[in-house]
Coordinates of C-alpha atoms in Angstrom, one line a residue:
Chain A
X1 CA 54.9 -9.2 24.6
X2 CA 53.3 -12.2 22.8
X3 CA 52.7 -14.0 26.0
X4 CA 51.1 -10.9 27.6
X5 CA 47.4 -11.0 28.3
X6 CA 45.9 -8.3 26.1
X7 CA 42.2 -7.6 26.6
X8 CA 39.6 -4.9 26.7
X9 CA 39.7 -3.8 30.3
X10 CA 36.3 -2.1 29.8
X11 CA 34.6 -5.4 29.1
X12 CA 34.4 -6.4 32.7
X13 CA 33.3 -2.9 33.6
X14 CA 30.4 -3.3 31.1
X15 CA 29.4 -6.6 32.6
X16 CA 29.6 -5.1 36.1
X17 CA 27.6 -2.0 35.2
X18 CA 24.9 -4.1 33.4
X19 CA 24.5 -6.1 36.5
X20 CA 24.2 -2.9 38.6
X21 CA 21.8 -1.3 36.1
X22 CA 19.4 -4.2 36.3
X23 CA 19.6 -4.2 40.1
X24 CA 19.0 -0.5 40.4
X25 CA 16.1 -0.6 38.0
X26 CA 14.5 -3.4 40.0
X27 CA 15.0 -1.3 43.1
X28 CA 13.6 1.7 41.4
X29 CA 10.5 -0.1 40.2
X30 CA 9.9 -1.6 43.7
X31 CA 10.3 1.8 45.3
X32 CA 7.9 3.7 43.0
X33 CA 5.3 0.9 42.8
X34 CA 3.1 2.6 45.4
X35 CA -0.5 3.8 45.3
X36 CA 0.4 6.9 47.3
X37 CA 3.0 7.9 44.8
X38 CA 0.4 7.8 42.0
X39 CA -1.9 10.0 44.0
X40 CA 0.9 12.4 44.7
X41 CA 1.7 12.5 41.0
X42 CA -1.9 13.2 40.2
X43 CA -1.7 16.2 42.6
X44 CA 1.4 17.4 40.9
X45 CA -0.1 16.9 37.4
X46 CA -3.2 18.9 38.4
X47 CA -1.1 21.7 39.9
X48 CA 1.1 21.8 36.8
X49 CA -1.9 21.8 34.5
X50 CA -3.4 24.8 36.4
X51 CA -0.1 26.6 36.1
X52 CA 0.0 26.0 32.3
X53 CA -3.6 27.0 31.9
X54 CA -3.0 30.3 33.8
X55 CA 0.1 31.0 31.9
X56 CA -1.6 30.5 28.6
X57 CA -4.6 32.6 29.6
X58 CA -2.3 35.5 30.8
X59 CA -0.3 35.3 27.6
X60 CA -3.5 35.6 25.5
X61 CA -4.7 38.4 27.7
X62 CA -1.4 40.4 27.4
X63 CA -1.1 39.7 23.7
X64 CA -4.6 40.9 23.2
X65 CA -4.0 44.1 25.2
X66 CA -0.9 45.1 23.2
X67 CA -2.4 43.8 20.0
X68 CA 0.2 41.2 19.0
X69 CA -0.7 37.9 17.4
X70 CA -0.1 34.8 19.5
X71 CA 0.8 31.2 18.4
X72 CA -2.9 30.5 18.6
X73 CA -3.6 33.1 15.9
X74 CA -0.9 31.7 13.7
X75 CA -2.3 28.2 14.3
X76 CA -5.8 29.4 13.2
X77 CA -4.3 30.7 10.0
X78 CA -2.4 27.5 9.5
X79 CA -5.7 25.6 10.0
X80 CA -7.1 27.3 6.9
X81 CA -4.3 25.9 4.8
X82 CA -5.0 22.4 6.2
X83 CA -8.7 22.8 5.4
X84 CA -7.8 23.9 1.9
X85 CA -5.5 20.8 1.6
X86 CA -8.4 18.6 2.8
X87 CA -10.7 20.1 0.1
X88 CA -8.0 19.4 -2.4
X89 CA -7.8 15.8 -1.2
X90 CA -11.6 15.5 -1.6
X91 CA -11.3 16.9 -5.1
X92 CA -8.5 14.6 -5.9
X93 CA -10.6 11.6 -4.8
X94 CA -13.4 12.8 -7.0
X95 CA -11.1 13.2 -9.9
X96 CA -9.9 9.6 -9.3
X97 CA -13.5 8.4 -9.3
X98 CA -14.1 10.3 -12.6
X99 CA -10.9 8.9 -14.1
X100 CA -12.0 5.4 -13.1
X101 CA -15.5 6.0 -14.5
X102 CA -13.9 7.3 -17.7
X103 CA -11.6 4.4 -18.0
X104 CA -14.5 2.0 -17.5
X105 CA -16.6 3.9 -20.0
X106 CA -13.7 4.0 -22.5
X107 CA -13.2 0.2 -22.0
X108 CA -16.9 -0.4 -22.6
X109 CA -16.9 1.9 -25.6
X110 CA -14.0 0.0 -27.1
X111 CA -15.8 -3.3 -26.4
X112 CA -18.9 -1.9 -28.2
X113 CA -16.9 -0.6 -31.2
X114 CA -15.1 -4.0 -31.4
X115 CA -18.4 -5.8 -31.3
X116 CA -19.9 -3.4 -33.9
X117 CA -16.9 -3.9 -36.2
X118 CA -17.2 -7.7 -35.8
X119 CA -20.9 -7.4 -36.6
X120 CA -20.2 -5.2 -39.7
X121 CA -17.6 -7.7 -40.9
X122 CA -20.1 -10.6 -40.4
X123 CA -22.6 -8.5 -42.3
X124 CA -20.2 -8.0 -45.2
X125 CA -19.4 -11.7 -45.3
X126 CA -23.1 -12.5 -45.2
X127 CA -23.7 -10.0 -48.0
X128 CA -21.0 -11.6 -50.2
X129 CA -22.5 -15.0 -49.5
X130 CA -26.0 -13.7 -50.4
X131 CA -24.6 -12.2 -53.6
X132 CA -23.1 -15.5 -54.6
X133 CA -26.3 -17.3 -53.7
X134 CA -28.3 -14.8 -55.7
X135 CA -26.2 -15.6 -58.8
X136 CA -26.8 -19.3 -58.1
X137 CA -30.5 -18.7 -57.7
X138 CA -30.6 -16.8 -61.0
X139 CA -28.8 -19.7 -62.7
X140 CA -31.2 -22.1 -61.2
X141 CA -34.1 -19.9 -62.3
X142 CA -32.8 -20.0 -65.9
X143 CA -32.5 -23.8 -65.7
X144 CA -36.0 -24.1 -64.3
X145 CA -37.3 -22.0 -67.1
X146 CA -35.5 -24.2 -69.5
X147 CA -37.0 -27.2 -67.8
X148 CA -40.4 -25.7 -67.9
X149 CA -40.0 -25.1 -71.6
X150 CA -38.9 -28.7 -72.0
X151 CA -41.8 -29.8 -69.9
X152 CA -44.2 -27.7 -72.1
X153 CA -42.6 -29.5 -75.2
X154 CA -43.1 -32.8 -73.4
X155 CA -46.8 -31.9 -72.9
X156 CA -47.2 -31.6 -76.8
X157 CA -45.5 -35.0 -77.2
X158 CA -47.9 -36.3 -74.6
X159 CA -50.9 -35.2 -76.6
X160 CA -49.5 -36.9 -79.7
X161 CA -48.9 -40.0 -77.7
X162 CA -52.5 -39.8 -76.4
X163 CA -53.8 -39.4 -79.9
X164 CA -51.6 -42.4 -81.0
X165 CA -52.9 -44.3 -78.1
X166 CA -56.5 -43.6 -79.1
X167 CA -55.7 -44.5 -82.6
X168 CA -54.1 -47.7 -81.4
X169 CA -57.2 -48.5 -79.3
X170 CA -59.3 -47.9 -82.4
X171 CA -56.9 -50.1 -84.4
X172 CA -57.2 -52.8 -81.7
X173 CA -61.0 -52.5 -81.9
X174 CA -60.8 -52.8 -85.7
X175 CA -58.5 -55.7 -85.3
X176 CA -60.9 -57.4 -83.0
X177 CA -63.8 -56.7 -85.3
X178 CA -61.7 -58.2 -88.2
X179 CA -61.0 -61.2 -86.1
X180 CA -64.7 -61.6 -85.4
X181 CA -65.5 -61.2 -89.0
X182 CA -62.8 -63.8 -89.9
X183 CA -64.4 -66.2 -87.3
X184 CA -67.8 -65.7 -88.8
X185 CA -66.4 -66.3 -92.4
X186 CA -64.8 -69.6 -91.2
X187 CA -68.0 -70.7 -89.6
X188 CA -69.9 -70.0 -92.8
X189 CA -67.4 -72.0 -94.7
X190 CA -67.8 -75.1 -92.4
X191 CA -71.6 -75.1 -92.9
X192 CA -71.7 -75.3 -96.8
X193 CA -70.1 -79.0 -97.5
X194 CA -72.8 -80.8 -95.4
X195 CA -75.6 -79.6 -97.7
X196 CA -73.8 -81.0 -100.9
X197 CA -73.5 -84.6 -99.5
X198 CA -77.4 -85.1 -99.5
Chain B
X1 CA 56.5 -14.6 40.7
X2 CA 56.9 -11.2 39.1
X3 CA 57.0 -12.7 35.6
X4 CA 53.9 -14.8 36.3
X5 CA 51.9 -11.8 37.4
X6 CA 53.1 -9.8 34.3
X7 CA 51.7 -12.5 32.1
X8 CA 48.3 -12.5 33.7
X9 CA 47.7 -8.8 34.1
X10 CA 45.6 -7.3 31.2
X11 CA 47.7 -5.0 29.1
X12 CA 45.8 -2.4 27.2
X13 CA 46.6 -2.1 23.5
X14 CA 47.8 1.5 23.1
X15 CA 46.5 1.8 19.5
X16 CA 43.1 0.6 20.5
X17 CA 43.0 3.0 23.5
X18 CA 44.0 5.8 21.2
X19 CA 41.2 5.0 18.8
X20 CA 38.7 4.6 21.6
X21 CA 39.4 8.0 23.2
X22 CA 39.6 9.8 19.8
X23 CA 36.2 8.4 18.9
X24 CA 34.8 9.4 22.3
X25 CA 36.2 12.9 21.9
X26 CA 34.5 13.1 18.5
X27 CA 31.2 12.0 20.0
X28 CA 31.4 14.7 22.6
X29 CA 32.6 17.5 20.4
X30 CA 31.5 16.9 16.8
X31 CA 28.0 17.6 15.5
X32 CA 25.7 14.7 15.2
X33 CA 25.9 12.7 12.0
X34 CA 23.8 13.6 9.0
X35 CA 21.3 11.0 8.1
X36 CA 21.2 10.6 4.3
X37 CA 18.1 8.7 3.2
X38 CA 18.0 6.0 0.5
X39 CA 16.9 7.3 -2.9
X40 CA 13.3 8.3 -2.5
X41 CA 10.5 10.5 -3.9
X42 CA 7.7 12.3 -2.1
X43 CA 4.4 10.9 -3.6
X44 CA 1.9 12.7 -1.5
X45 CA 1.8 15.3 1.2
X46 CA -0.9 16.2 3.7
X47 CA -0.4 18.8 6.5
X48 CA 3.0 17.7 8.0
X49 CA 2.8 14.1 6.8
X50 CA 4.7 12.9 3.7
X51 CA 4.3 9.6 1.8
X52 CA 7.7 8.6 0.6
X53 CA 8.3 6.1 -2.3
X54 CA 11.6 4.1 -2.3
X55 CA 11.8 2.2 -5.6
X56 CA 13.3 -1.3 -5.6
X57 CA 16.9 -1.6 -6.9
X58 CA 15.8 -4.5 -9.1
X59 CA 12.1 -5.2 -8.7
X60 CA 11.3 -8.8 -7.9
X61 CA 7.9 -8.7 -6.3
X62 CA 4.6 -7.3 -7.6
X63 CA 3.1 -6.2 -4.3
X64 CA 4.7 -3.2 -2.7
X65 CA 5.2 -2.6 1.0
X66 CA 3.6 0.2 2.9
X67 CA 5.4 1.0 6.2
X68 CA 3.8 2.7 9.0
X69 CA 6.0 3.8 11.9
X70 CA 5.1 5.0 15.4
X71 CA 3.5 8.3 16.1
X72 CA 5.9 8.8 19.0
X73 CA 9.2 8.9 17.1
X74 CA 10.5 10.0 13.7
X75 CA 10.6 7.2 11.1
X76 CA 14.1 7.8 9.9
X77 CA 15.2 4.9 12.2
X78 CA 14.0 2.7 9.3
X79 CA 16.5 4.3 7.0
X80 CA 19.3 5.2 9.5
X81 CA 22.4 4.4 7.4
X82 CA 23.3 2.8 4.1
X83 CA 24.4 -0.5 5.6
X84 CA 21.8 -0.9 8.3
X85 CA 18.8 0.6 6.6
X86 CA 15.6 -1.5 6.9
X87 CA 14.1 0.3 3.9
X88 CA 17.4 0.1 2.0
X89 CA 17.7 -3.6 2.5
X90 CA 14.1 -4.2 1.5
X91 CA 14.6 -2.3 -1.8
X92 CA 17.8 -4.3 -2.4
X93 CA 15.7 -7.5 -1.8
X94 CA 13.4 -6.3 -4.7
X95 CA 10.5 -4.7 -3.0
X96 CA 9.0 -1.3 -3.8
X97 CA 8.6 0.4 -0.5
X98 CA 6.3 3.2 0.6
X99 CA 6.9 4.8 4.0
X100 CA 4.5 7.1 5.7
X101 CA 6.0 9.9 7.8
X102 CA 3.4 11.3 10.1
X103 CA 5.3 14.5 10.7
X104 CA 5.4 16.5 13.9
X105 CA 2.1 18.2 14.7
X106 CA 1.9 21.9 15.5
X107 CA -0.6 23.8 17.6
X108 CA -3.0 23.9 14.7
X109 CA -3.1 20.1 14.8
X110 CA -4.2 19.8 18.4
X111 CA -7.6 18.5 17.5
X112 CA -6.4 15.6 15.3
X113 CA -7.7 12.4 16.7
X114 CA -6.8 8.8 16.1
X115 CA -9.9 8.7 13.8
X116 CA -8.3 11.4 11.7
X117 CA -4.9 9.8 11.7
X118 CA -6.4 6.5 10.6
X119 CA -9.0 7.5 8.1
X120 CA -8.0 10.9 6.8
X121 CA -4.3 10.3 6.7
X122 CA -3.3 6.6 6.7
X123 CA -6.2 5.3 4.6
X124 CA -5.8 8.1 2.1
X125 CA -2.0 7.5 1.9
X126 CA -2.5 3.8 1.2
X127 CA -5.0 4.7 -1.6
X128 CA -2.4 7.1 -3.0
X129 CA 0.3 4.4 -2.8
X130 CA -2.1 1.9 -4.6
X131 CA -2.8 4.4 -7.3
X132 CA 0.9 5.3 -7.7
X133 CA 2.1 1.7 -7.8
X134 CA -0.7 0.7 -10.2
X135 CA -1.3 -2.6 -8.4
X136 CA -4.4 -4.1 -7.0
X137 CA -3.0 -5.2 -3.6
X138 CA -0.5 -4.0 -1.0
X139 CA 1.4 -5.3 2.0
X140 CA 0.9 -3.2 5.2
X141 CA 3.8 -3.2 7.6
X142 CA 3.2 -1.5 11.0
X143 CA 5.7 -0.9 13.7
X144 CA 5.0 -0.2 17.4
X145 CA 2.0 2.3 17.6
X146 CA 2.1 2.3 13.7
X147 CA 1.2 -1.4 14.0
X148 CA -1.7 -0.7 16.3
X149 CA -3.0 1.9 13.8
X150 CA -2.5 -0.5 10.9
X151 CA -4.4 -3.3 12.7
X152 CA -7.2 -0.9 13.4
X153 CA -7.4 0.3 9.8
X154 CA -7.2 -3.3 8.4
X155 CA -10.2 -4.2 10.5
X156 CA -12.5 -1.3 9.3
X157 CA -11.3 -0.6 5.7
X158 CA -12.2 -2.0 2.3
X159 CA -8.6 -1.5 1.0
X160 CA -7.0 -4.5 -0.7
X161 CA -4.5 -5.4 2.0
X162 CA -2.9 -8.8 1.1
X163 CA -0.4 -9.1 3.9
X164 CA -0.3 -7.5 7.3
X165 CA 3.0 -7.4 9.2
X166 CA 2.8 -6.2 12.8
X167 CA 6.1 -5.7 14.6
X168 CA 6.5 -4.8 18.3
X169 CA 2.8 -4.0 18.3
X170 CA 0.9 -3.1 21.5
X171 CA -2.6 -4.6 21.1
X172 CA -3.6 -5.7 24.6
X173 CA -3.1 -2.9 27.1
X174 CA -4.2 -4.8 30.2
X175 CA -0.6 -4.9 31.1
X176 CA 2.2 -2.6 30.0
X177 CA 5.7 -1.7 31.2
X178 CA 4.8 0.5 34.1
X179 CA 4.8 -0.8 37.7
X180 CA 1.5 -2.5 38.7
X181 CA 0.2 0.3 40.9
X182 CA 0.7 2.8 38.1
X183 CA -1.1 0.6 35.6
X184 CA -4.0 0.2 38.1
X185 CA -4.0 4.0 38.8
X186 CA -4.3 4.7 35.1
X187 CA -6.9 2.1 34.6
X188 CA -9.1 3.1 37.5
X189 CA -8.7 6.8 36.8
X190 CA -6.7 7.7 39.9
X191 CA -4.0 9.0 37.5
X192 CA -5.7 11.1 34.9
X193 CA -3.7 13.3 32.5
X194 CA -6.7 14.8 30.6
X195 CA -6.4 18.2 32.2
X196 CA -2.7 18.4 31.5
X197 CA -3.2 17.3 27.9
X198 CA -5.9 20.0 27.5
X199 CA -3.6 22.6 29.0
X200 CA -0.7 21.7 26.7
X201 CA -3.0 21.2 23.6
X202 CA -0.1 19.6 21.8
X203 CA 2.2 17.3 23.8
X204 CA 5.7 18.8 23.5
X205 CA 8.5 16.6 22.2
X206 CA 10.5 17.3 25.4
X207 CA 7.6 15.8 27.4
X208 CA 7.6 12.6 25.3
X209 CA 11.4 12.4 25.5
X210 CA 11.3 12.8 29.3
X211 CA 8.6 10.1 29.5
X212 CA 10.7 7.7 27.4
X213 CA 13.7 8.3 29.6
X214 CA 11.7 7.8 32.7
X215 CA 10.3 4.5 31.3
X216 CA 13.9 3.3 30.9
X217 CA 14.9 4.0 34.5
X218 CA 18.7 3.8 35.0
X219 CA 19.8 3.5 31.4
X220 CA 23.6 3.8 31.5
X221 CA 24.0 0.7 29.3
X222 CA 24.3 2.6 26.0
X223 CA 27.0 4.9 27.4
X224 CA 28.9 2.0 28.9
X225 CA 28.7 0.2 25.6
X226 CA 30.0 3.2 23.8
X227 CA 33.1 3.3 26.1
X228 CA 33.6 -0.5 25.9
X229 CA 33.4 -0.6 22.1
X230 CA 34.7 3.0 21.5
X231 CA 37.6 1.7 19.4
X232 CA 35.2 0.2 16.8
X233 CA 34.4 2.9 14.4
X234 CA 31.4 1.2 12.8
X235 CA 29.8 0.7 16.2
X236 CA 30.5 4.3 17.3
X237 CA 28.9 5.5 14.0
X238 CA 25.8 3.3 14.7
X239 CA 25.7 4.5 18.3
X240 CA 25.8 8.2 17.2
X241 CA 23.0 7.7 14.7
X242 CA 20.8 6.0 17.4
X243 CA 21.7 8.7 19.9
X244 CA 20.6 11.4 17.4
X245 CA 17.4 9.6 16.7
X246 CA 16.6 9.1 20.4
X247 CA 17.1 12.8 21.1
X248 CA 15.0 13.8 18.2
X249 CA 11.4 13.1 19.3
X250 CA 8.2 14.4 17.8
X251 CA 5.3 16.4 19.3
X252 CA 1.9 14.6 19.7
X253 CA -1.5 15.9 19.0
X254 CA -3.4 16.4 22.3
X255 CA -6.7 14.9 21.1
X256 CA -5.0 11.8 19.7
X257 CA -2.9 11.4 22.9
X258 CA -5.9 11.7 25.1
X259 CA -7.8 9.2 23.0
X260 CA -4.9 6.8 23.1
X261 CA -4.5 7.1 26.9
X262 CA -8.2 6.7 27.6
X263 CA -9.4 4.3 25.0
X264 CA -6.4 2.1 24.8
X265 CA -4.3 2.3 28.0
X266 CA -7.2 3.0 30.4
X267 CA -10.1 1.0 28.9
X268 CA -8.3 -1.4 26.6
X269 CA -11.1 -1.0 24.1
X270 CA -9.2 -2.5 21.2
X271 CA -9.0 -6.0 22.6
X272 CA -12.5 -5.8 24.0
X273 CA -13.9 -4.8 20.6
X274 CA -15.4 -1.6 21.9
X275 CA -13.2 0.9 20.1
X276 CA -15.1 3.0 17.6
X277 CA -13.2 4.8 14.8
X278 CA -15.0 7.0 12.3
X279 CA -18.3 5.6 13.5
X280 CA -17.3 2.0 12.8
X281 CA -16.7 -0.5 15.6
X282 CA -13.2 -1.9 15.4
X283 CA -13.4 -5.7 15.4
X284 CA -10.1 -7.4 14.9
X285 CA -11.9 -10.5 13.7
X286 CA -12.6 -8.6 10.4
X287 CA -8.9 -9.1 9.6
X288 CA -8.7 -12.1 7.3
X289 CA -5.6 -11.3 5.2
X290 CA -2.2 -13.1 5.7
X291 CA -0.7 -11.8 9.0
X292 CA 2.8 -11.9 10.5
X293 CA 3.4 -10.8 14.1
X294 CA 6.9 -10.1 15.2
X295 CA 8.2 -9.5 18.7
X296 CA 11.7 -9.0 20.0
X297 CA 13.2 -11.0 22.8
X298 CA 14.8 -7.9 24.5
X299 CA 11.9 -5.5 24.0
X300 CA 11.6 -3.4 27.1
X301 CA 9.0 -1.0 25.8
X302 CA 6.3 -3.3 24.3
X303 CA 5.8 -6.6 26.1
X304 CA 5.3 -9.9 24.2
X305 CA 2.0 -10.3 26.1
X306 CA 0.8 -7.1 24.5
X307 CA 1.4 -8.4 21.0
X308 CA 0.4 -12.1 21.3
X309 CA -3.3 -11.7 21.7
X310 CA -3.7 -10.4 18.2
X311 CA -3.0 -14.0 16.9
X312 CA -6.2 -15.2 18.5
X313 CA -8.2 -12.1 17.7
X314 CA -7.9 -12.1 13.9
X315 CA -9.7 -14.5 11.7
X316 CA -6.9 -15.0 9.2
X317 CA -6.1 -18.5 8.1
X318 CA -2.5 -17.7 7.2
X319 CA -1.0 -16.4 10.4
X320 CA 2.6 -16.6 11.6
X321 CA 4.2 -15.5 14.9
X322 CA 7.9 -14.9 15.0
X323 CA 10.2 -14.0 17.9
X324 CA 13.4 -12.2 16.9
X325 CA 16.6 -11.9 18.9
X326 CA 16.7 -8.1 19.2
X327 CA 15.5 -5.1 21.2
X328 CA 12.6 -2.7 20.5
X329 CA 14.9 -0.2 18.7
X330 CA 17.8 -2.4 17.7
X331 CA 15.6 -4.5 15.4
X332 CA 15.4 -1.4 13.2
X333 CA 18.7 0.1 14.0
X334 CA 20.6 -3.0 12.8
X335 CA 18.4 -3.4 9.7
X336 CA 17.5 -6.9 11.1
X337 CA 13.8 -6.2 10.5
X338 CA 14.2 -6.4 6.7
X339 CA 15.7 -9.9 7.0
X340 CA 13.1 -11.0 9.5
X341 CA 10.1 -10.2 7.3
X342 CA 11.6 -11.1 3.9
X343 CA 11.3 -14.9 4.0
X344 CA 7.6 -14.6 4.9
X345 CA 6.8 -11.8 2.6
X346 CA 8.7 -13.1 -0.4
X347 CA 6.3 -16.1 -0.7
X348 CA 3.3 -13.8 -0.5
X349 CA 4.2 -10.8 -2.6
X350 CA 3.2 -11.9 -6.1
X351 CA -0.2 -11.1 -7.6
X352 CA -2.4 -14.2 -8.0

């Protein structure tokens, strides 16, 4: 049994049929590839269309006479549902647009609130800083006042110094007058011995 | 001689065969698997659309992902199973994920245009996600037509889109997967579906499923793959989930379908810069965020040539193009998409 040639007997059948299928298709395409056949088909299509049209017309006519709905009537009702669906779609799109607009507005609002909070915080910081500065300014003011007082005191001293200066000038003048007087006395003293010698 | 022949003849393994046929029997007879989504929460609802929020298992990145799937199929392919879930893997990688489920329009939605889908639904949903996540930027991940709508929105909105990921995205409609004559017929107006769209008002899911099947031509590959790998339970489970998703298409608003056919497929206005949405001219040069464009090597529904022009049309400085080894559906089905965008996104998903 081991030496026996076991195979799928249908494999060659498949290859053979594939070959024939291809040949038959080539033959079919060649045989139908004719202008006349297309014209004949057009005739058949027109006749068939006329038949369908007449059949549908008669069907509508009979259904109308015996007052029963046709598929066309059902289709017309179904169309209303489709139209309602379309309106819903339009509404849905508008809702989306609104959602998008709201999302955008919310985002902008958040941004604005954030900016406002930052501004507020900055304002608070500035306020604290100003407060500190105000205290500093007050301190400086007190010091300035003190200085002014000291300066005022200094002004009194200055007047005394001025008076002293004036007195000193007067003293200098007296000193110079005394020096002149001294000179005059010396000169007088030098003149007296010359007269005695004669 | 007899023994030599015996050694060379393929001998089927009985157990494998038993598994294979049991699984196939289950596929045929059992109900389709229930798709249990990753833990999620509805953040916003409008008409039939729902904005789902999938929180990260362990959040690693600031900027959440906003996933926009095609208008032509249900978005649970992005969260198809626990192991292979694109969203599940992204939440495991640390991303908060928002996923916008357009819902399946009813007759009453016949007048919803691409303008409404882009401005009244998608733009509003991104605003809700931004508000819910409480972040200032978002990564927009668009797949297939969802990528086209994401690129259109990114070029006309003022939303803070940091990263734009476009996967398997049709931008240039000068060429698409139809045969040449059919592309020409649509572009020159020989084949015009306006009257049929007006007659139907809302394009039935069966019509879209039939169109998808027709675009795939002979598509026996998935069924053959199922038989070939039927013994592999994991593969069969993945196959059944994909099968359920493929056979679970959505309806399409007539006005939006007509606008898409005429303005994109017929006149290729997006690449020409002539498309007007909500009164604004769509100029892809207005896109200057980081951009990643992903295409798959085996994508049979959106051609690489349809995605590539966006690289030259945007004015982003940080732009990356990535080619992934996968198919249009399998990149999501296998959860590969989460691993393809993670290396690029992870370096661009933190707030500056």
